Short mmCIF file of C-alpha atoms and ligand atoms in Angstrom, two decimals:
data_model
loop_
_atom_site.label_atom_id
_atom_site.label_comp_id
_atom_site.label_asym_id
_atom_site.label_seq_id
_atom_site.Cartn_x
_atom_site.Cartn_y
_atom_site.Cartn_z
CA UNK A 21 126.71 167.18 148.58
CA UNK A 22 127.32 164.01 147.28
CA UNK A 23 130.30 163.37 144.02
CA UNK A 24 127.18 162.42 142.46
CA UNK A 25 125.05 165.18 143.22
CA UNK A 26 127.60 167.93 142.25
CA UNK A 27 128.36 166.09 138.85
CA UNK A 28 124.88 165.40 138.00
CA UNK A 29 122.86 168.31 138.79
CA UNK A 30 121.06 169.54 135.98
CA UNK A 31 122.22 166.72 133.95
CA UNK A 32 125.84 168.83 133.35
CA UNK A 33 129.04 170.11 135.36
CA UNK A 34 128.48 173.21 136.97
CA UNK A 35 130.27 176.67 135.47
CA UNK A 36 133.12 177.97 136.49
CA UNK A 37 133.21 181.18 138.09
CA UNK A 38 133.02 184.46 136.03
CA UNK A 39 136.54 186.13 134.88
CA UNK A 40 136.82 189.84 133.93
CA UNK A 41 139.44 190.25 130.90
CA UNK A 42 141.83 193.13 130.74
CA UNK A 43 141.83 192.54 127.18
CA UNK A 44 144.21 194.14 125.94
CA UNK A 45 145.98 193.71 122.35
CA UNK A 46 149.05 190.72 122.04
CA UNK A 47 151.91 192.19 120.18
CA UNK A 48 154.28 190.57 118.23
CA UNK A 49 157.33 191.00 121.05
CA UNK A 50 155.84 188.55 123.49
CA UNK A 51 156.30 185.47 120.81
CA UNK A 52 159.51 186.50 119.61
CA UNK A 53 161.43 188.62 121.92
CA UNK A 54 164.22 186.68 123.96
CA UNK A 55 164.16 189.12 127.19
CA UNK A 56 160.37 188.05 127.24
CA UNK A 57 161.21 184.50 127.26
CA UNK A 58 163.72 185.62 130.08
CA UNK A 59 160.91 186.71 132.19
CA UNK A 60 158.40 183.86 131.50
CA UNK A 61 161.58 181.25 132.71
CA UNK A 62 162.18 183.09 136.17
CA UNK A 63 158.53 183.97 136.39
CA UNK A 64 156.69 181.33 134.95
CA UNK A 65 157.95 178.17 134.07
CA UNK A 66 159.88 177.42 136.96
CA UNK A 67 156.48 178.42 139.42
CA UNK A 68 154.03 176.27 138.00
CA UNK A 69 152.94 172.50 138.13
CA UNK A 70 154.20 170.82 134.93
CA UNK A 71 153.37 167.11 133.78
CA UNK A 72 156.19 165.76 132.98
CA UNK A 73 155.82 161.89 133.21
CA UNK A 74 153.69 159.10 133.47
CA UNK A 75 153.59 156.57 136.87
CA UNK A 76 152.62 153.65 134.97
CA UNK A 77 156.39 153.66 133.23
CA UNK A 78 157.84 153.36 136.26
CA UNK A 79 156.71 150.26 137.94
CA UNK A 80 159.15 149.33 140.16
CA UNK A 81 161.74 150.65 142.59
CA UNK A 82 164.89 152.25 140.81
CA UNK A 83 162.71 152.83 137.49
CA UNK A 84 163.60 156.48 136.30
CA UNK A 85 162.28 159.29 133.47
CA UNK A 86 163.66 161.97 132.38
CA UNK A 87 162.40 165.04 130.61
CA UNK A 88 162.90 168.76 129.84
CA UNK A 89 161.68 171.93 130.24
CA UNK A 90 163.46 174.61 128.55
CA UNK A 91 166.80 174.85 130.24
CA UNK A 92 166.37 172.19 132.73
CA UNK A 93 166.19 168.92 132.91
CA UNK A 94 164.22 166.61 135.32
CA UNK A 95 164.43 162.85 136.61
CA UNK A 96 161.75 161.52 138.03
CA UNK A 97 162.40 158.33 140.33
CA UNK A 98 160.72 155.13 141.96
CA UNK A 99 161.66 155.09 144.96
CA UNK A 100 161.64 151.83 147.53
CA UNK A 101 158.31 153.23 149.46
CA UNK A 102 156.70 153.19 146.18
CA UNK A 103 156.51 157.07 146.11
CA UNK A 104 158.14 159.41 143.36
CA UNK A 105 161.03 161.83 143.74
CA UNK A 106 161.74 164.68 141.11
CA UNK A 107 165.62 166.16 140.94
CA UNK A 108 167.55 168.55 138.41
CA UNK A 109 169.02 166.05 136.25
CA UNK A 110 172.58 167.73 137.61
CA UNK A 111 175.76 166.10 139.19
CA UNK A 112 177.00 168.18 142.55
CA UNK A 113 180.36 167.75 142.07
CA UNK A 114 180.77 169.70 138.50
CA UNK A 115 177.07 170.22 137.00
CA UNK A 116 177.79 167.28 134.56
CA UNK A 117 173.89 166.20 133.87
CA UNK A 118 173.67 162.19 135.28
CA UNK A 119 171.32 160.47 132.33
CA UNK A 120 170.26 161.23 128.74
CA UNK A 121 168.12 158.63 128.14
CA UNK A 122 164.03 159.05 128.12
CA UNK A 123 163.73 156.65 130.63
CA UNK A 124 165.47 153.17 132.47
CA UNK A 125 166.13 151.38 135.91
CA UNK A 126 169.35 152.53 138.17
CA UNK A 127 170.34 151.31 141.20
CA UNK A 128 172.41 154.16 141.38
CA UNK A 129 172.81 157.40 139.11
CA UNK A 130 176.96 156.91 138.24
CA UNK A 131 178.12 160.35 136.84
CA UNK A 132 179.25 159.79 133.48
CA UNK A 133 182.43 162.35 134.10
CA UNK A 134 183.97 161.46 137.34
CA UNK A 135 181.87 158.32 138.27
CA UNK A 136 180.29 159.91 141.84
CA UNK A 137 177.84 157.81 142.72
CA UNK A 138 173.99 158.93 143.32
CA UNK A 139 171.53 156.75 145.42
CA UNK A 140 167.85 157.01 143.81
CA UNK A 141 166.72 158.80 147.16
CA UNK A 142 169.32 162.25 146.04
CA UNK A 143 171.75 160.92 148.59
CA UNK A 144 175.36 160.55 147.28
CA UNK A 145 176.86 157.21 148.10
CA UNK A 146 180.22 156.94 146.17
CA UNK A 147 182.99 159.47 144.98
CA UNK A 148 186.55 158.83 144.03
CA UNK A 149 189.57 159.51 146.45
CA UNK A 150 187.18 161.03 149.29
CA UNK A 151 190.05 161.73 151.55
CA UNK A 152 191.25 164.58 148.97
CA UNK A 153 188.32 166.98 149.44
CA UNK A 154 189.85 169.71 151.41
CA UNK A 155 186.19 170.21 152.18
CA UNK A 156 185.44 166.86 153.65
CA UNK A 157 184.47 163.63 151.89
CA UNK A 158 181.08 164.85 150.19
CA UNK A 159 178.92 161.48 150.91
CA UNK A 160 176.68 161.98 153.87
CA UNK A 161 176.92 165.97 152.61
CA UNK A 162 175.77 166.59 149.23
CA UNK A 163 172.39 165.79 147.47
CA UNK A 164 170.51 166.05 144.54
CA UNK A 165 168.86 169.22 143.79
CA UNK A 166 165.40 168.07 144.55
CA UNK A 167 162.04 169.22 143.67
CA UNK A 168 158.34 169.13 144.99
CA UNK A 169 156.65 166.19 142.82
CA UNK A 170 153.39 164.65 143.02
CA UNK A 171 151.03 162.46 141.11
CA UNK A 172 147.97 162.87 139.82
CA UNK A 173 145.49 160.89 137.26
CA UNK A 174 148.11 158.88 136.32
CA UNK A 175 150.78 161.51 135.70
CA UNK A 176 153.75 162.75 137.27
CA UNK A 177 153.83 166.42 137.65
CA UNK A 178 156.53 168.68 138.61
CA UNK A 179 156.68 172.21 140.28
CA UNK A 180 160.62 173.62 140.03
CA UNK A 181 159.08 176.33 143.34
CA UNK A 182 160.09 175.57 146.64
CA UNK A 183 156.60 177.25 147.87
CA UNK A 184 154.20 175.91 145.34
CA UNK A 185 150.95 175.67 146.81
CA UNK A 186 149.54 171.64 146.35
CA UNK A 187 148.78 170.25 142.76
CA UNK A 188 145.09 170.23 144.46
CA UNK A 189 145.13 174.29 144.45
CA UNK A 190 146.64 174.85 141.39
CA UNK A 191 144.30 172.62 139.33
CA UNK A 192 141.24 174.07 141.26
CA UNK A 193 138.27 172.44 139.71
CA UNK A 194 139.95 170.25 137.67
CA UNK A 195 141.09 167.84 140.06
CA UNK A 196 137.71 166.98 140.82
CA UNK A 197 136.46 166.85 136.96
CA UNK A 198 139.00 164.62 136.27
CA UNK A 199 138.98 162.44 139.26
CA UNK A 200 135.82 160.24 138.64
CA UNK A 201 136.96 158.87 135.22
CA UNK A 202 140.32 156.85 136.70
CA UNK A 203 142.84 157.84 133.93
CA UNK A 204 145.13 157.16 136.14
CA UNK A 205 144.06 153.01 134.82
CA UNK A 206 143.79 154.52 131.03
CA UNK A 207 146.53 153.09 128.45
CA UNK A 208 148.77 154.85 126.11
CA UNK A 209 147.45 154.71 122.37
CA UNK A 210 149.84 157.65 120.96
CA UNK A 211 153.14 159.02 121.51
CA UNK A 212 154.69 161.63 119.20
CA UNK A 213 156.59 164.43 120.01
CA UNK A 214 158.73 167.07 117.36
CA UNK A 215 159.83 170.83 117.42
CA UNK A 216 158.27 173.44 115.97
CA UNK A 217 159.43 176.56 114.57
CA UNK A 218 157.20 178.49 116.58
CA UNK A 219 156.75 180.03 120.27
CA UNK A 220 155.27 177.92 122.73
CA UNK A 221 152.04 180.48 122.99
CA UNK A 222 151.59 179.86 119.38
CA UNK A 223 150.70 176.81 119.73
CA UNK A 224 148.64 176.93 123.12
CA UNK A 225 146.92 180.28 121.65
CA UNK A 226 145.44 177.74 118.84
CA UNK A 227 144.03 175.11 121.39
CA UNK A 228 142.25 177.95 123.62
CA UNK A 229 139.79 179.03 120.57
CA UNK A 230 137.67 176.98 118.33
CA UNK A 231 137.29 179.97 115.95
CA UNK A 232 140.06 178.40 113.92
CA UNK A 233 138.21 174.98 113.30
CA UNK A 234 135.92 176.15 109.94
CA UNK A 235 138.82 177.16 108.30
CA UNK A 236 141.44 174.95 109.20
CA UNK A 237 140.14 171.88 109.94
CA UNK A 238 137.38 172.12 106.94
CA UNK A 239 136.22 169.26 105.06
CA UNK A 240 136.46 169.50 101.38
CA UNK A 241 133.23 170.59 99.85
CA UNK A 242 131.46 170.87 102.87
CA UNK A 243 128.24 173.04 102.64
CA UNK A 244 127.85 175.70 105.82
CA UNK A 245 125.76 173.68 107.78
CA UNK A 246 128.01 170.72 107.47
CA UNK A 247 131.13 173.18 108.43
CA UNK A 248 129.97 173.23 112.17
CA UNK A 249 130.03 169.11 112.80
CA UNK A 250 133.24 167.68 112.89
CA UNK A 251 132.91 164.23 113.76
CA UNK A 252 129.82 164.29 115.85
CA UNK A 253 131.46 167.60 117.30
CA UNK A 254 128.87 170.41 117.17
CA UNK A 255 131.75 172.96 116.98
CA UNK A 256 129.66 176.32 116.87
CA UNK A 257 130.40 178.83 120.07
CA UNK A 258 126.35 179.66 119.23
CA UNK A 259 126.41 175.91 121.31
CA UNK A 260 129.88 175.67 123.16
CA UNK A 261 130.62 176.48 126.90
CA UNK A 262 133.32 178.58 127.67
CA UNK A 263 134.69 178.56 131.49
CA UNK A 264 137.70 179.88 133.09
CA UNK A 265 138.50 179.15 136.60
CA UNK A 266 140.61 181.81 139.09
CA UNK A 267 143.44 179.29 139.03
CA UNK A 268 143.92 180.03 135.31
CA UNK A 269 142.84 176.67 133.49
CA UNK A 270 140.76 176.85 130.11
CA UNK A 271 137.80 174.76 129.89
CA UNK A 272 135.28 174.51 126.51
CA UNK A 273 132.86 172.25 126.21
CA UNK A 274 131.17 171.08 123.04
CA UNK A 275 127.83 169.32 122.14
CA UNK A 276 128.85 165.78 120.98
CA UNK A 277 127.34 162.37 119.65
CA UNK A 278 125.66 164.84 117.76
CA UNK A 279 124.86 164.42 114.08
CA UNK A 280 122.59 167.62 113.56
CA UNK A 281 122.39 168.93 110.34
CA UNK A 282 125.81 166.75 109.55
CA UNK A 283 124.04 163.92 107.43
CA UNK A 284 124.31 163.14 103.96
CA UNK A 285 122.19 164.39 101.06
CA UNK A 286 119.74 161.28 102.22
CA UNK A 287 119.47 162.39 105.51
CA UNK A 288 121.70 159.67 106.68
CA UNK A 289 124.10 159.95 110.41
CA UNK A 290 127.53 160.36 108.76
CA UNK A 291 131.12 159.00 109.87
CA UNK A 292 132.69 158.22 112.17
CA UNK A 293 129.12 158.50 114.60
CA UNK A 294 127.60 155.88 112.72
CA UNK A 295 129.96 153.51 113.40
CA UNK A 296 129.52 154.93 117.40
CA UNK A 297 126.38 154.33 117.60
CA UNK A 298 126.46 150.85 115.90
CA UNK A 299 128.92 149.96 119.05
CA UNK A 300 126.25 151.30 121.28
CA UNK A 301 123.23 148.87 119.82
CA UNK A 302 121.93 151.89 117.80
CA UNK A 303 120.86 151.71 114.19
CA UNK A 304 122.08 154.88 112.62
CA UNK A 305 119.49 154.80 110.06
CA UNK A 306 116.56 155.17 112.94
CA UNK A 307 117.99 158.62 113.16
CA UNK A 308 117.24 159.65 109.36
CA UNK A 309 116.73 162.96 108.65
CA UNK A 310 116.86 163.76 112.56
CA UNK A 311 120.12 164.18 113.89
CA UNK A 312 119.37 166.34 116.79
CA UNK A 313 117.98 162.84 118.42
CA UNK A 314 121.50 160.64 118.30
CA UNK A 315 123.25 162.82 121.67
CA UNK A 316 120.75 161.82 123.94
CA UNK A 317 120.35 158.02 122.86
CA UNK A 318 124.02 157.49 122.57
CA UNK A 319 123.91 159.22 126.41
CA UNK A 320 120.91 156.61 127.68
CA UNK A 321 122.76 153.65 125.68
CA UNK A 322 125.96 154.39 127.40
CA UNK A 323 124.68 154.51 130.81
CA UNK A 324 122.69 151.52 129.96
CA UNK A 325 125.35 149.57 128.81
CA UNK A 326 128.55 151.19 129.87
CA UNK A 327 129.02 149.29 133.48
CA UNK A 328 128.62 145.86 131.67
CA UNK A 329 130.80 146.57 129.26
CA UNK A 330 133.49 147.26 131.82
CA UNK A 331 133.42 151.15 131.94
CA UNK A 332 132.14 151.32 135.28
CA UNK A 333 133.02 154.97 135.76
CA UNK A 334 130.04 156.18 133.47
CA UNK A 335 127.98 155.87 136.67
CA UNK A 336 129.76 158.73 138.24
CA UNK A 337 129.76 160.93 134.90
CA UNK A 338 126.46 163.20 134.04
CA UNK A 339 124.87 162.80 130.78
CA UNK A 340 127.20 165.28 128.65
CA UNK A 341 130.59 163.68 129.52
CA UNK A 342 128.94 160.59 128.25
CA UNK A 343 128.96 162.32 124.82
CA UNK A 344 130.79 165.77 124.96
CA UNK A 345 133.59 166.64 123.95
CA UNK A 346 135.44 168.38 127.04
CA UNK A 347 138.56 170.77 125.49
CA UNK A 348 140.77 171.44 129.09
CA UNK A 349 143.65 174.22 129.09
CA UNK A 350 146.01 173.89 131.80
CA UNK A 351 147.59 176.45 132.27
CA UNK A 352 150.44 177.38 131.16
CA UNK A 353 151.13 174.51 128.65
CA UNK A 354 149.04 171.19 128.27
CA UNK A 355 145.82 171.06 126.09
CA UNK A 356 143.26 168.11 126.98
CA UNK A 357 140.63 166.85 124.98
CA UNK A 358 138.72 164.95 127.62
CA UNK A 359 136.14 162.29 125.92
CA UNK A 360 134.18 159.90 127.77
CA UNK A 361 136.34 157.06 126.61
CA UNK A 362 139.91 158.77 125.83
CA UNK A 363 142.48 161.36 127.21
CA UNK A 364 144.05 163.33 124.20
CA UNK A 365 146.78 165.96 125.59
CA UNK A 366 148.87 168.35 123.59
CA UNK A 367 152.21 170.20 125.02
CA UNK A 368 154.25 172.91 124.39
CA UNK A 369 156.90 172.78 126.03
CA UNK A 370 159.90 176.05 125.48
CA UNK A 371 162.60 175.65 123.69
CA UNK A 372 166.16 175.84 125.70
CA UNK A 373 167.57 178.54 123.81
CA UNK A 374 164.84 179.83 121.03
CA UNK A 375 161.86 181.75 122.00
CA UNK A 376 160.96 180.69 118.30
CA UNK A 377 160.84 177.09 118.99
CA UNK A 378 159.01 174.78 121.05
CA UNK A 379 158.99 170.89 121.78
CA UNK A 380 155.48 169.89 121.35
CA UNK A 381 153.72 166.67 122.01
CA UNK A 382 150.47 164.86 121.00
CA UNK A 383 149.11 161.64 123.38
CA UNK A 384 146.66 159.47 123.50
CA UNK A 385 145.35 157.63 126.82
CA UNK A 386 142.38 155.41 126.64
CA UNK A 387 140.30 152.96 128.90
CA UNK A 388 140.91 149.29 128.17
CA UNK A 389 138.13 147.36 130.03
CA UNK A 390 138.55 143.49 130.16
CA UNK A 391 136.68 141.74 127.43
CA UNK A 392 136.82 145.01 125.25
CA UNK A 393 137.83 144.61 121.68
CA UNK A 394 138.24 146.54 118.50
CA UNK A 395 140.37 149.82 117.98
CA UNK A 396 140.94 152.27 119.97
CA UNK A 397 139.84 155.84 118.16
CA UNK A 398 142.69 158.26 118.23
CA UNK A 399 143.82 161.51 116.76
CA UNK A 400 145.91 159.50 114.21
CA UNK A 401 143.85 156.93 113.22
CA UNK A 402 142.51 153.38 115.03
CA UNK A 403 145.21 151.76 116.79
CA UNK A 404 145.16 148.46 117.93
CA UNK A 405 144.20 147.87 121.61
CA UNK A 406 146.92 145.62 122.18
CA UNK A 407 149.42 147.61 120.45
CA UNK A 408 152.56 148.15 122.94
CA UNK A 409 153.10 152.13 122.04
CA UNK A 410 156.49 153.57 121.98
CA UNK A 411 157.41 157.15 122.25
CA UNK A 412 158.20 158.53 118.80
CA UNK A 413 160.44 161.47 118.45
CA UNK A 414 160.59 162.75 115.09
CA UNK A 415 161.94 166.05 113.04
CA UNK A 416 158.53 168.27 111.89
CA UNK A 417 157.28 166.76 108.37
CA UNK A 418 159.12 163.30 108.90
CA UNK A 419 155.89 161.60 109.19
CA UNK A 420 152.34 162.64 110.48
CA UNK A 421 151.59 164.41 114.19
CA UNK A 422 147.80 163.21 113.76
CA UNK A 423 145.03 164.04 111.40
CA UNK A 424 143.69 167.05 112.51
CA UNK A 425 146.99 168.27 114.64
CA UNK A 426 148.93 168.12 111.15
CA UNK A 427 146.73 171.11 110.04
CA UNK A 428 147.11 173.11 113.08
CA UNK A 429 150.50 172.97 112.36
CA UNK A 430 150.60 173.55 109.13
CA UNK A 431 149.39 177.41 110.01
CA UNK A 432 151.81 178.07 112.96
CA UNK A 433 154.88 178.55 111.42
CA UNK A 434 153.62 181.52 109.27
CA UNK A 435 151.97 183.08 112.08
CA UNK A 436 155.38 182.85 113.58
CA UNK A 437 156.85 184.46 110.80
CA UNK A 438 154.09 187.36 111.14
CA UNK A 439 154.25 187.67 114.88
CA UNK A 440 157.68 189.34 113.75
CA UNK A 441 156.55 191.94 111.41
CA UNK A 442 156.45 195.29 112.06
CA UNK A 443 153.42 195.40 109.95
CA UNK A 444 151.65 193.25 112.84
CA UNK A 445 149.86 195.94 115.20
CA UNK A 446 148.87 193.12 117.72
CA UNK A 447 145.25 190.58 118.25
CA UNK A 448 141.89 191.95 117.84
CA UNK A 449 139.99 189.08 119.42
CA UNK A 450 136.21 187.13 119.87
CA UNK A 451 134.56 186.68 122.52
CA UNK A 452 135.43 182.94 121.96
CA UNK A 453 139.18 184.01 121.73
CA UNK A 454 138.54 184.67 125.54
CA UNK A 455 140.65 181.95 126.81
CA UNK A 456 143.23 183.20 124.64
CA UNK A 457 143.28 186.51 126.61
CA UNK A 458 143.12 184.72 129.27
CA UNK A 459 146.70 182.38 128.86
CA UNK A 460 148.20 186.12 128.34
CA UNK A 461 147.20 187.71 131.14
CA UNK A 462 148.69 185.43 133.07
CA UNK A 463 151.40 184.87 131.49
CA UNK A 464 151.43 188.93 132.54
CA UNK A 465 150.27 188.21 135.96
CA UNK A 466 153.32 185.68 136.80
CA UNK A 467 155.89 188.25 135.56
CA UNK A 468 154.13 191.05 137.79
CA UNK A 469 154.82 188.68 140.49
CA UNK A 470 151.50 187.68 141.16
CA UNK A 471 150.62 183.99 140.56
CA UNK A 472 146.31 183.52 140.52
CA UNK A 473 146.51 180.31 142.17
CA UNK A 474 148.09 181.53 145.44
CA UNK A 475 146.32 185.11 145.35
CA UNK A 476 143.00 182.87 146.05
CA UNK A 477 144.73 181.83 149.91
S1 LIG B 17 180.65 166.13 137.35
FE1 LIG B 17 179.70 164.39 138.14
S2 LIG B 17 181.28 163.24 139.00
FE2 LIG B 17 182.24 165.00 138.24
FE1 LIG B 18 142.60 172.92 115.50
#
């Protein structure tokens, strides 16, 4: 079968297989407790594939990023064969860490405490006095602690086990969902990154379920009907898919382009999918007083138009990635809103120290075809296509995480707070809390030992 044939079929993606749920009740200990955030380190975090960086800010040999996860810390490298190595971000000689920087070029990594000398490849090059080693001179013997590393749609991921099974496995049928849109080309509209006050499930808990959105993210005054559409979002699980694949990953997929019953008291296609389909050559007033129709024109106009206008990859999408709105989980910590024209990922990443805390990230990645103009659309706002993005690390309430993100914050930290009561008897949970279940058990499964995406082999 054919990319195309598998991705097309009926017009959509195929399901995912079928998961049976445990299901049993999440209690308060397993977001505050620190011998549970023991286990998930030994267990979990340091067996899984992690994104950590980005390829495209590393362009040449010697280029370096760093980042961290929990307790460790990892440095990703160019090296002069154009491929990526991942180490502990440790010196060998006394555990001093070698860079605190985000990112830069090196020729060498020079040890701030004793000045040893690391070549970009792990190997060590340089110490003081080598002839006073009782040992032997440590060049030619010691390395940096290194890690298996590989890249995929642009990023750079990271697995801290020596017998991880391929990034391929582990994202099971991901890898191939994602592979036709080339992110791995996409540009970065939106950096931020803070800590909450809150456990890293928190926070991944809120982006498996869309049985938050009418209450959180609801627009003032809206009338029931409204409530469902968010932005040309049909956001009801009476419409949403709900998948979960044996690896572990979350996916939900939601009817969008869609105006529905989410048109002014005139009838009229409301914001921001007016201004959509104007892009597209559609006249939102032709859809008056039927917004069921705009999905499937803003579907034929993209495919239409799409390959001239430089986004070549529509050919190899099927009609509802032209308009849906695609809500990945990877498992454990990233949450991906894949839209047919932008990448928006989420990640909580655990604290060091504080099973109450959590570093947690919102990007944006979007295509930038020649010729194209205008904004780009992101979760903060239009930003400029030419705008050069930096990363922005800020304390929680210094400025804005993004529209909508701001209010999904603005409920964790209470939750938090309630996770530790002894009032709290644990979750009673939807069916479309499922995927919610699903992170937990496991979460469960990893401390048992047993990791899903080598049980499949
Ligand atoms: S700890 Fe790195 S050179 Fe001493
Ligand atoms: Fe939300």
């Amino acid at each position: 079968m054919t990319k195309q044939e598998i991705l097309r079929g009926a017009g959509d993606l195929p399901d995912w297989p079928e998961q049976t749920l445990r299901g049993h009740a999440l209690d308060g200990y397993r977001y505050t407790s620190s011998e549970f955030a023991e286990k998930e380190w030994s267990s979990l975090w340091t067996k899984v594939w992690l994104l950590l960086g980005r390829e495209e800010e590393m362009p040449t040999p010697g280029d370096w990023q760093q980042e961290e996860v929990g307790r460790e810390s990892i440095v990703m490298v160019r090296q002069t064969d154009r491929s990526i190595k991942a180490f502990y971000n440790v010196c060998q000689h006394r555990g001093q860490r070698l860079v605190s920087e985000e990112k830069g070029h090196a020729r060498r990594f020079i040890c701030p405490y004793h000045s040893w000398a690391w070549n970009t490849d792990g190997s060590l090059d340089f110490v003081q006095d080598p002839d006073d080693f009782p040992g032997g001179d440590p060049c030619g013997k010691l390395k940096l602690a290194e890690i298996p590393c590989e890249v995929f749609a642009g990023f750079i991921w990271v697995n801290m086990d020596p017998d991880c099974v391929s990034l391929r496995e582990f994202l099971g049928p991901v890898w191939s969902e994602w592979s036709v849109y080339g992110i791995e080309k996409w540009k970065r509209y939106l950096a931020r990154t803070t800590v909450l006050p809150v456990n890293w499930k928190v926070v991944m808990d809120n982006f498996n379920e869309s049985y938050h959105v009418n209450t959180v993210h609801r627009p003032k005054g809206a009338d029931v009907e409204k409530l469902r559409i968010h932005s040309g979002v049909d956001t009801s699980y009476t419409t949403s898919r709900f998948d979960m694949a044996d690896e572990g990953h979350g996916r939900m997929i939601m009817l969008g382009g869609y105006a529905g019953p989410a048109i002014d008291k005139e009838g009229m296609v409301g914001e921001p999918l007016a201004t959509i389909l104007r892009e597209w050559g559609l006249e939102p007033a032709d859809f008056t007083g039927r917004g069921e129709a705009t999905r499937e024109a803003l579907q034929q106009a993209r495919r239409e138009l799409g390959p001239d206008r430089g986004y070549g990859y529509f050919d190899d999408l099927c009609d509802s990635q032209l308009t849906d709105a695609y809500h990945y989980t990877l498992f454990p910590n990233f949450a991906v809103s894949l839209w047919v024209d932008g990448f928006h990922f989420l990640r909580a990443r655990p604290h060091p120290t504080d099973p109450g805390k959590c570093l947690f990230d919102n990007w944006w990645y979007a295509p930038d075809p020649a010729g194209s103009e205008g904004p780009v659309r992101t979760t903060a706002g239009l930003v400029k296509r030419d705008a050069a993005v930096a990363h922005e690390v800020f304390d929680l309430g210094k400025q804005s995480m993004g529209l909508t993100i701001d209010q999904d914050i603005s409920i964790f930290p209470a939750q938090q707070m309630g996770m530790r009561s002894r009032g709290y008897k644990g979750s009673y949970l939807s069916r479309q809390e499922s995927r919610v279940s699903r992170l937990h058990e496991m979460v469960d499964d990893c401390i048992a030992g047993r990791q899903p995406w080598k049980q499949k082999n």
